[in-house]
């Protein structure tokens, strides 16, 4: 028999307490100056379920920079615009290398492994940008996120975006390399300007969990994309959502998830719930350290794993 | 609402008919001489569910060489023997490179990415072999598989094993390389002798599906390993079970699975069923071409995906 | 006994005749639009010796784009400016990879293997540029080349430079990647603008052979750099001057040399002569095909090899 | 004007004194147990010139394990047996990777970069071994070395050979990998047995310098191979003789050379002399630290560089 689901509010409170007491909080990303100053002691978590009130604890209503979590939303837009033609420009395989590696991109001649490593996300943004302006593209992204979250207040932090434009040299290298292989269709400045703004979207855990409901599917969940597409996006999040720590996340948590260097993670319990967790300190893969631990704890206590009953 | 499960026997019959009519059947692995002569026109499929009769179609009772599918059973043995100490010798991440690549093994100094690429499987077998003879180790493996399948007739094809010993040069290279990093504890001939015999286990689809029930978990399923371990093995099958085609399998099928170059695939629907499919022709990743297509079809028709309702 | 040197004019005439009759002329570089239109049937060769008249044949007075041959002159400037401090930013080893590879640059964390692959040449130019404007830097380079060649007419082809700026995406990728490792001190546009102009210097074989005299050393040769530095630059030309075809050039020709994708090669016979050869068609390493064959023929006939008497 | 050659005996005495006083002697190779026990304080040097008495200093008459220096002699045998057909199995380019790297061998599908990295040397030995027994092959090698050195006492240290067979796992990995690509024609044990014995040849500096005379060429030098072949072997020694430290050796010393992990280096001054130096401590490339420094000093003082007059 499947275990009974424990009451969620006390569980989140307990997980938050454990997280707050943790001595090893990881290391805040310091290569984006605007993010380097974030207080590492923050921790928030929120669970959204179709037709039920959002459960949350800790700093769940403090906005943070979602960074690479935005790639999930942009991927949904790209699939909506191009469908399977997107896969002629980017693959669907875990990379086995760090998120900004050029080695594999060279071995594979400018065809990025998946839409969640930086090169693949740049190509994905570039695809959505084609035939549109950055303003229109970012507008479409914000509309999608706001509709998914049911919250019109979600916005882009312009200072963070500018900070990344000024320091994102590795991403410029990737973009120019993609261009040299004909796999960038807009000028690098244009695509990267859009990409850095997309990464600078700010959300709270509560907002992000609700925005993630469109990936839950099933009865009562918002239907922004088709059920078949939901399964595919979740599959990509499972195999590629945590860079070269994706296998570890699948092993420990057992749920599709996408992390960002701002310390946020969005995870999906298919048919059941969307979960957002945030803590700025990162582990050595570049994923939130306490966030991953909290998700592991939450999955163990709720039995929310796609890989088997408890 | 979740869709109703269609009657399985006519569905398997239909899938088998489609597979048999397929013109492009992939390419039979020719680097193992004993396997090169297998008739490529064969196709079988079987579904096992706890407490229900096995459903099967096509050549589901023809034995084939399970090859790398055996790595799932050896991994279960290794975790039973060493627990988490296994992870000091092998990782849990998808590799992003082919199953017999040396490049990543060199970059990571002899620590294989996961237990399903060849280097990692050799280490796993080596770990089980420690303190035991090859005969004892293979005996334990056969006992495990026979108990899981409930079939004492399952055996090792000695000719296939010898054929691989004589031609498995790449695996010898991997084993000696591991040894040079201190990550092989037995002589290469001993570990590889065991490894090649393990790969030469012969099973039918019906047997393999039943043997896979131990990974289904939940009410009525055999409990050879703990529920927590089931989830972890399934997670590894999802992220790493199809080599550098793992992302594609997750994307298209949405179930944990492990393939072998003999053309077999074992897939798990957590809490529900174990599925074995076999067709000798391989796609360019080295996974069964028609087998993958059949699994994709089966998953679409049954709604059996871990990534969302249909 | 060393063989007697044959009369050079008839020898160059003969080599030119053979080259002109060649059916397989290689392939003109087409990734720089302005160079793609060069007539592939051209071939020129010139030999300069201290205190003796220049010997030449074929199209030895037709100007061509020296491209990467310019890296020799910029290296001389960089060593003059920084001395051995240059080696903290760039290495002295052959790369074993193509001239624009990012793989090795990633493995070695942004420290380019040598000053002749693109990444290393960009760093070298960046070092000379520090504290100066592009105009001043290019002025210093032209003064050096003109002084070495004894010819004030040598200039930069602005259209070629602009063509490379517009299409040199791979070099932009390298520059941004270097910047991400802190190994670029000027803005990429500034360093690359200088770099592309440096590559667009136009010279004839006669001019280039004379400009190369500063690397010959010994009695009567111009002394623009110290004898110790001459030996070191020649060593680098020998081990790294032809990218991943450097070993082949050393094996076949036996002289230090530097090639450019414009089809030019500058080679040095230490203590004796400087040789320039030009033919636009390239072999698969990206070095002049007929130029290499001509140099091989010339070395065989004259006994001009540093690796042993004839 | 070329500088006058200083008297060699006092020069070698002085160089030996400096070496003996050196505090940082590098690190003796410890992966071959029989070599790990060698006294690191030893240093010897010898110069052989055609028709002149050998000049030597320090421990120039203490035998040491020549290890990879033997590859020069085996290459000469292989070229004598196969001529240019050897290059269908091994290349002529510096590798840019360490001497036992598998990464590049995988990227290049089992075609080793050059005959001096381990993979290439194994192929070279394998080529000489074809159609002969290991005993015959090693007999031919010893005859060649003894004839070159004019000393019948040179022999193989059987204990060192056995020590390497027992511990040379990386070389076994390379051999099996080559076999998997069809680039090994004898069983790995046979080729490696021969290879390890070849590496276990013992010589003194005095013997090695004299054995190297066959690469000096010109009047009075022994003519064991053609003058054209001498130039080609010297070219390979220049570009590939010190593994991924070859560029550094060319830059600092300016002479073709081949090093071994036993601490020996053989260098050639074309047309003039052969030099052997030995000191067991290695630098981080795996080449003799004091040996390299002594050669740099010797080249600077004598003006013996192929790259220009002093």
Coordinates of N, CA and C in Angstrom, one line a residue, chain A residues 89-193:
Chain A
X89 N 18.0 21.7 -33.9 CA 19.0 22.7 -33.4 C 19.6 22.3 -32.1
X90 N 18.9 21.5 -31.3 CA 19.4 21.1 -30.0 C 18.9 19.7 -29.7
X91 N 19.8 19.0 -28.9 CA 19.5 17.6 -28.6 C 18.7 17.4 -27.3
X92 N 18.5 16.1 -26.9 CA 17.7 15.8 -25.8 C 18.4 14.8 -24.8
X93 N 19.8 14.9 -24.8 CA 20.6 14.0 -24.0 C 21.3 14.8 -22.9
X94 N 21.4 14.1 -21.8 CA 22.3 14.7 -20.7 C 23.7 14.9 -21.3
X95 N 24.4 15.9 -20.8 CA 25.7 16.2 -21.4 C 26.9 15.5 -20.8
X96 N 26.8 15.2 -19.5 CA 28.0 14.6 -18.9 C 29.1 15.6 -18.6
X97 N 28.8 16.9 -18.9 CA 29.8 18.0 -18.7 C 29.2 19.1 -18.0
X98 N 30.0 20.1 -17.6 CA 29.4 21.2 -16.8 C 28.5 22.1 -17.7
X99 N 27.7 22.9 -17.1 CA 26.7 23.6 -17.9 C 27.2 24.6 -18.9
X100 N 28.5 25.0 -18.8 CA 29.0 25.9 -19.7 C 30.2 25.4 -20.5
X101 N 30.2 24.1 -20.6 CA 31.4 23.4 -21.3 C 31.4 23.7 -22.8
X102 N 32.6 23.9 -23.4 CA 32.7 24.1 -24.8 C 33.2 22.8 -25.4
X103 N 33.8 21.9 -24.6 CA 34.4 20.7 -25.1 C 33.4 19.8 -25.9
X104 N 32.3 19.5 -25.3 CA 31.3 18.7 -26.0 C 30.7 19.4 -27.2
X105 N 30.6 20.7 -27.0 CA 30.0 21.5 -28.1 C 30.9 21.4 -29.3
X106 N 32.2 21.4 -29.1 CA 33.2 21.3 -30.2 C 33.1 19.9 -30.8
X107 N 33.1 18.8 -29.9 CA 33.1 17.5 -30.4 C 31.8 17.3 -31.3
X108 N 30.7 17.9 -30.9 CA 29.5 17.7 -31.6 C 29.1 18.8 -32.5
X109 N 30.1 19.6 -32.9 CA 30.0 20.6 -34.0 C 28.9 21.6 -33.9
X110 N 28.8 22.1 -32.6 CA 27.9 23.2 -32.5 C 26.4 22.8 -32.3
X111 N 26.1 21.5 -32.0 CA 24.8 21.0 -31.8 C 24.7 20.7 -30.3
X112 N 24.1 21.6 -29.5 CA 24.2 21.4 -28.0 C 23.4 20.2 -27.6
X113 N 23.8 19.6 -26.5 CA 23.2 18.3 -26.0 C 21.8 18.5 -25.7
X114 N 21.4 19.5 -25.0 CA 20.0 19.6 -24.5 C 19.7 21.1 -24.2
X115 N 18.4 21.4 -24.1 CA 18.0 22.8 -23.9 C 18.3 23.4 -22.6
X116 N 18.9 22.7 -21.7 CA 19.1 23.2 -20.3 C 20.5 23.5 -20.0
X117 N 21.5 22.9 -20.7 CA 22.8 23.5 -20.6 C 22.8 24.9 -21.3
X118 N 23.8 25.7 -21.0 CA 23.8 27.1 -21.5 C 23.7 27.1 -23.0
X119 N 24.5 26.4 -23.7 CA 24.5 26.5 -25.1 C 23.2 26.1 -25.7
X120 N 22.5 25.1 -25.2 CA 21.2 24.7 -25.6 C 20.1 25.7 -25.3
X121 N 20.3 26.3 -24.2 CA 19.3 27.3 -23.8 C 19.4 28.6 -24.6
X122 N 20.6 28.9 -25.0 CA 20.9 30.0 -25.9 C 20.2 29.8 -27.2
X123 N 20.4 28.6 -27.7 CA 19.8 28.2 -29.0 C 18.3 28.3 -28.9
X124 N 17.7 27.8 -27.8 CA 16.3 27.8 -27.6 C 15.7 29.2 -27.6
X125 N 16.4 30.1 -26.9 CA 16.0 31.5 -26.9 C 16.1 32.1 -28.2
X126 N 17.2 31.8 -28.9 CA 17.4 32.3 -30.3 C 16.3 31.8 -31.2
X127 N 15.8 30.6 -31.0 CA 14.7 30.1 -31.9 C 13.4 30.9 -31.6
X128 N 13.1 31.2 -30.3 CA 11.9 31.9 -30.0 C 12.0 33.4 -30.5
X129 N 13.3 33.9 -30.5 CA 13.5 35.3 -30.9 C 13.4 35.5 -32.4
X130 N 13.5 34.4 -33.1 CA 13.5 34.6 -34.6 C 12.2 35.2 -35.1
X131 N 12.3 36.3 -35.8 CA 11.1 37.0 -36.3 C 10.4 37.9 -35.3
X132 N 11.1 38.0 -34.2 CA 10.5 38.9 -33.1 C 11.6 39.8 -32.5
X133 N 11.2 40.8 -31.8 CA 12.1 41.6 -31.1 C 12.4 41.0 -29.7
X134 N 13.5 41.4 -29.1 CA 13.7 40.9 -27.7 C 12.6 41.4 -26.8
X135 N 12.1 42.6 -27.0 CA 11.0 43.1 -26.2 C 9.7 42.2 -26.3
X136 N 9.4 41.8 -27.6 CA 8.2 40.9 -27.8 C 8.5 39.6 -27.2
X137 N 9.7 39.1 -27.3 CA 10.0 37.7 -26.8 C 9.9 37.7 -25.3
X138 N 10.5 38.7 -24.7 CA 10.4 38.7 -23.2 C 9.0 39.0 -22.7
X139 N 8.3 39.8 -23.5 CA 6.9 40.0 -23.2 C 6.1 38.7 -23.2
X140 N 6.3 37.9 -24.3 CA 5.7 36.6 -24.4 C 6.0 35.7 -23.2
X141 N 7.3 35.7 -22.9 CA 7.8 34.9 -21.7 C 7.1 35.3 -20.4
X142 N 7.0 36.6 -20.2 CA 6.4 37.1 -18.9 C 4.9 36.8 -18.9
X143 N 4.3 36.9 -20.1 CA 2.8 36.6 -20.2 C 2.6 35.1 -19.8
X144 N 3.5 34.3 -20.3 CA 3.4 32.8 -20.1 C 3.6 32.5 -18.6
X145 N 4.6 33.1 -18.0 CA 4.9 32.8 -16.6 C 3.8 33.4 -15.7
X146 N 3.3 34.6 -16.0 CA 2.3 35.3 -15.2 C 1.0 34.5 -15.3
X147 N 0.7 34.0 -16.5 CA -0.5 33.2 -16.7 C -0.4 31.9 -15.9
X148 N 0.8 31.3 -16.0 CA 1.0 30.0 -15.3 C 0.9 30.2 -13.8
X149 N 1.4 31.3 -13.3 CA 1.5 31.5 -11.9 C 0.2 32.2 -11.4
X150 N -0.6 32.7 -12.4 CA -1.7 33.5 -12.0 C -1.4 34.7 -11.1
X151 N -0.3 35.4 -11.6 CA 0.2 36.5 -10.8 C 0.9 37.5 -11.7
X152 N 0.2 38.7 -11.9 CA 0.7 39.7 -12.8 C 1.9 40.5 -12.3
X153 N 2.3 40.3 -11.1 CA 3.3 41.1 -10.5 C 4.7 40.6 -10.9
X154 N 4.8 39.4 -11.5 CA 6.2 38.9 -11.8 C 6.9 39.7 -12.8
X155 N 8.1 40.0 -12.6 CA 8.9 40.9 -13.5 C 10.3 40.5 -13.6
X156 N 11.0 41.3 -14.4 CA 12.5 41.1 -14.7 C 13.3 42.1 -13.9
X157 N 14.3 41.7 -13.2 CA 15.2 42.6 -12.5 C 16.3 43.1 -13.5
X158 N 16.1 44.3 -13.9 CA 16.9 44.9 -15.0 C 18.4 45.0 -14.5
X159 N 18.6 45.2 -13.2 CA 20.0 45.4 -12.8 C 20.8 44.0 -12.9
X160 N 20.0 43.0 -12.5 CA 20.6 41.6 -12.6 C 21.0 41.3 -14.1
X161 N 20.0 41.6 -15.0 CA 20.2 41.4 -16.4 C 21.5 42.1 -16.9
X162 N 21.6 43.4 -16.5 CA 22.8 44.2 -17.0 C 24.1 43.6 -16.4
X163 N 24.0 43.2 -15.1 CA 25.1 42.6 -14.5 C 25.6 41.4 -15.3
X164 N 24.7 40.6 -15.7 CA 25.1 39.4 -16.4 C 25.6 39.7 -17.8
X165 N 25.0 40.7 -18.5 CA 25.5 41.1 -19.8 C 27.0 41.5 -19.7
X166 N 27.3 42.2 -18.6 CA 28.6 42.8 -18.4 C 29.6 41.7 -18.1
X167 N 29.2 40.6 -17.5 CA 30.2 39.6 -17.0 C 30.0 38.2 -17.6
X168 N 29.0 38.0 -18.5 CA 28.7 36.7 -19.0 C 29.6 36.3 -20.2
X169 N 30.9 36.4 -20.0 CA 31.9 36.1 -21.1 C 31.7 34.7 -21.6
X170 N 31.6 33.8 -20.7 CA 31.5 32.4 -21.2 C 30.3 32.2 -22.1
X171 N 29.2 32.8 -21.8 CA 28.0 32.7 -22.6 C 28.2 33.4 -24.0
X172 N 29.0 34.5 -24.0 CA 29.3 35.1 -25.2 C 30.2 34.2 -26.1
X173 N 31.1 33.5 -25.4 CA 31.9 32.5 -26.1 C 31.0 31.4 -26.7
X174 N 30.1 30.9 -26.0 CA 29.2 29.9 -26.5 C 28.4 30.4 -27.7
X175 N 27.9 31.6 -27.5 CA 27.0 32.2 -28.6 C 27.8 32.4 -29.9
X176 N 29.0 32.9 -29.8 CA 29.8 33.1 -31.0 C 30.2 31.8 -31.6
X177 N 30.5 30.8 -30.7 CA 30.8 29.5 -31.2 C 29.6 28.8 -32.0
X178 N 28.4 29.0 -31.4 CA 27.2 28.5 -32.1 C 27.1 29.2 -33.4
X179 N 27.3 30.5 -33.4 CA 27.2 31.3 -34.7 C 28.2 30.7 -35.7
X180 N 29.4 30.4 -35.3 CA 30.4 29.9 -36.2 C 29.9 28.6 -36.9
X181 N 29.0 27.9 -36.2 CA 28.5 26.6 -36.8 C 27.1 26.9 -37.4
X182 N 26.7 28.1 -37.6 CA 25.4 28.4 -38.2 C 24.2 28.1 -37.3
X183 N 24.5 27.9 -36.0 CA 23.4 27.5 -35.1 C 23.0 28.7 -34.2
X184 N 23.2 29.9 -34.7 CA 22.6 31.1 -34.0 C 22.1 31.9 -35.2
X185 N 20.8 32.3 -35.1 CA 20.2 33.0 -36.2 C 20.1 34.5 -36.0
X186 N 20.3 35.0 -34.8 CA 20.3 36.4 -34.5 C 21.7 36.8 -34.0
X187 N 22.0 38.1 -34.1 CA 23.3 38.6 -33.6 C 23.4 38.1 -32.1
X188 N 24.7 37.7 -31.7 CA 24.9 37.3 -30.4 C 24.4 38.3 -29.3
X189 N 24.6 39.6 -29.5 CA 24.2 40.5 -28.5 C 22.7 40.5 -28.3
X190 N 21.9 40.3 -29.4 CA 20.5 40.3 -29.4 C 20.0 39.0 -28.6
X191 N 20.5 37.9 -29.0 CA 20.1 36.6 -28.4 C 20.5 36.6 -26.9
X192 N 21.7 37.0 -26.6 CA 22.2 37.0 -25.2 C 21.5 38.1 -24.4
X193 N 21.2 39.2 -25.0 CA 20.5 40.3 -24.3 C 19.1 39.7 -23.8

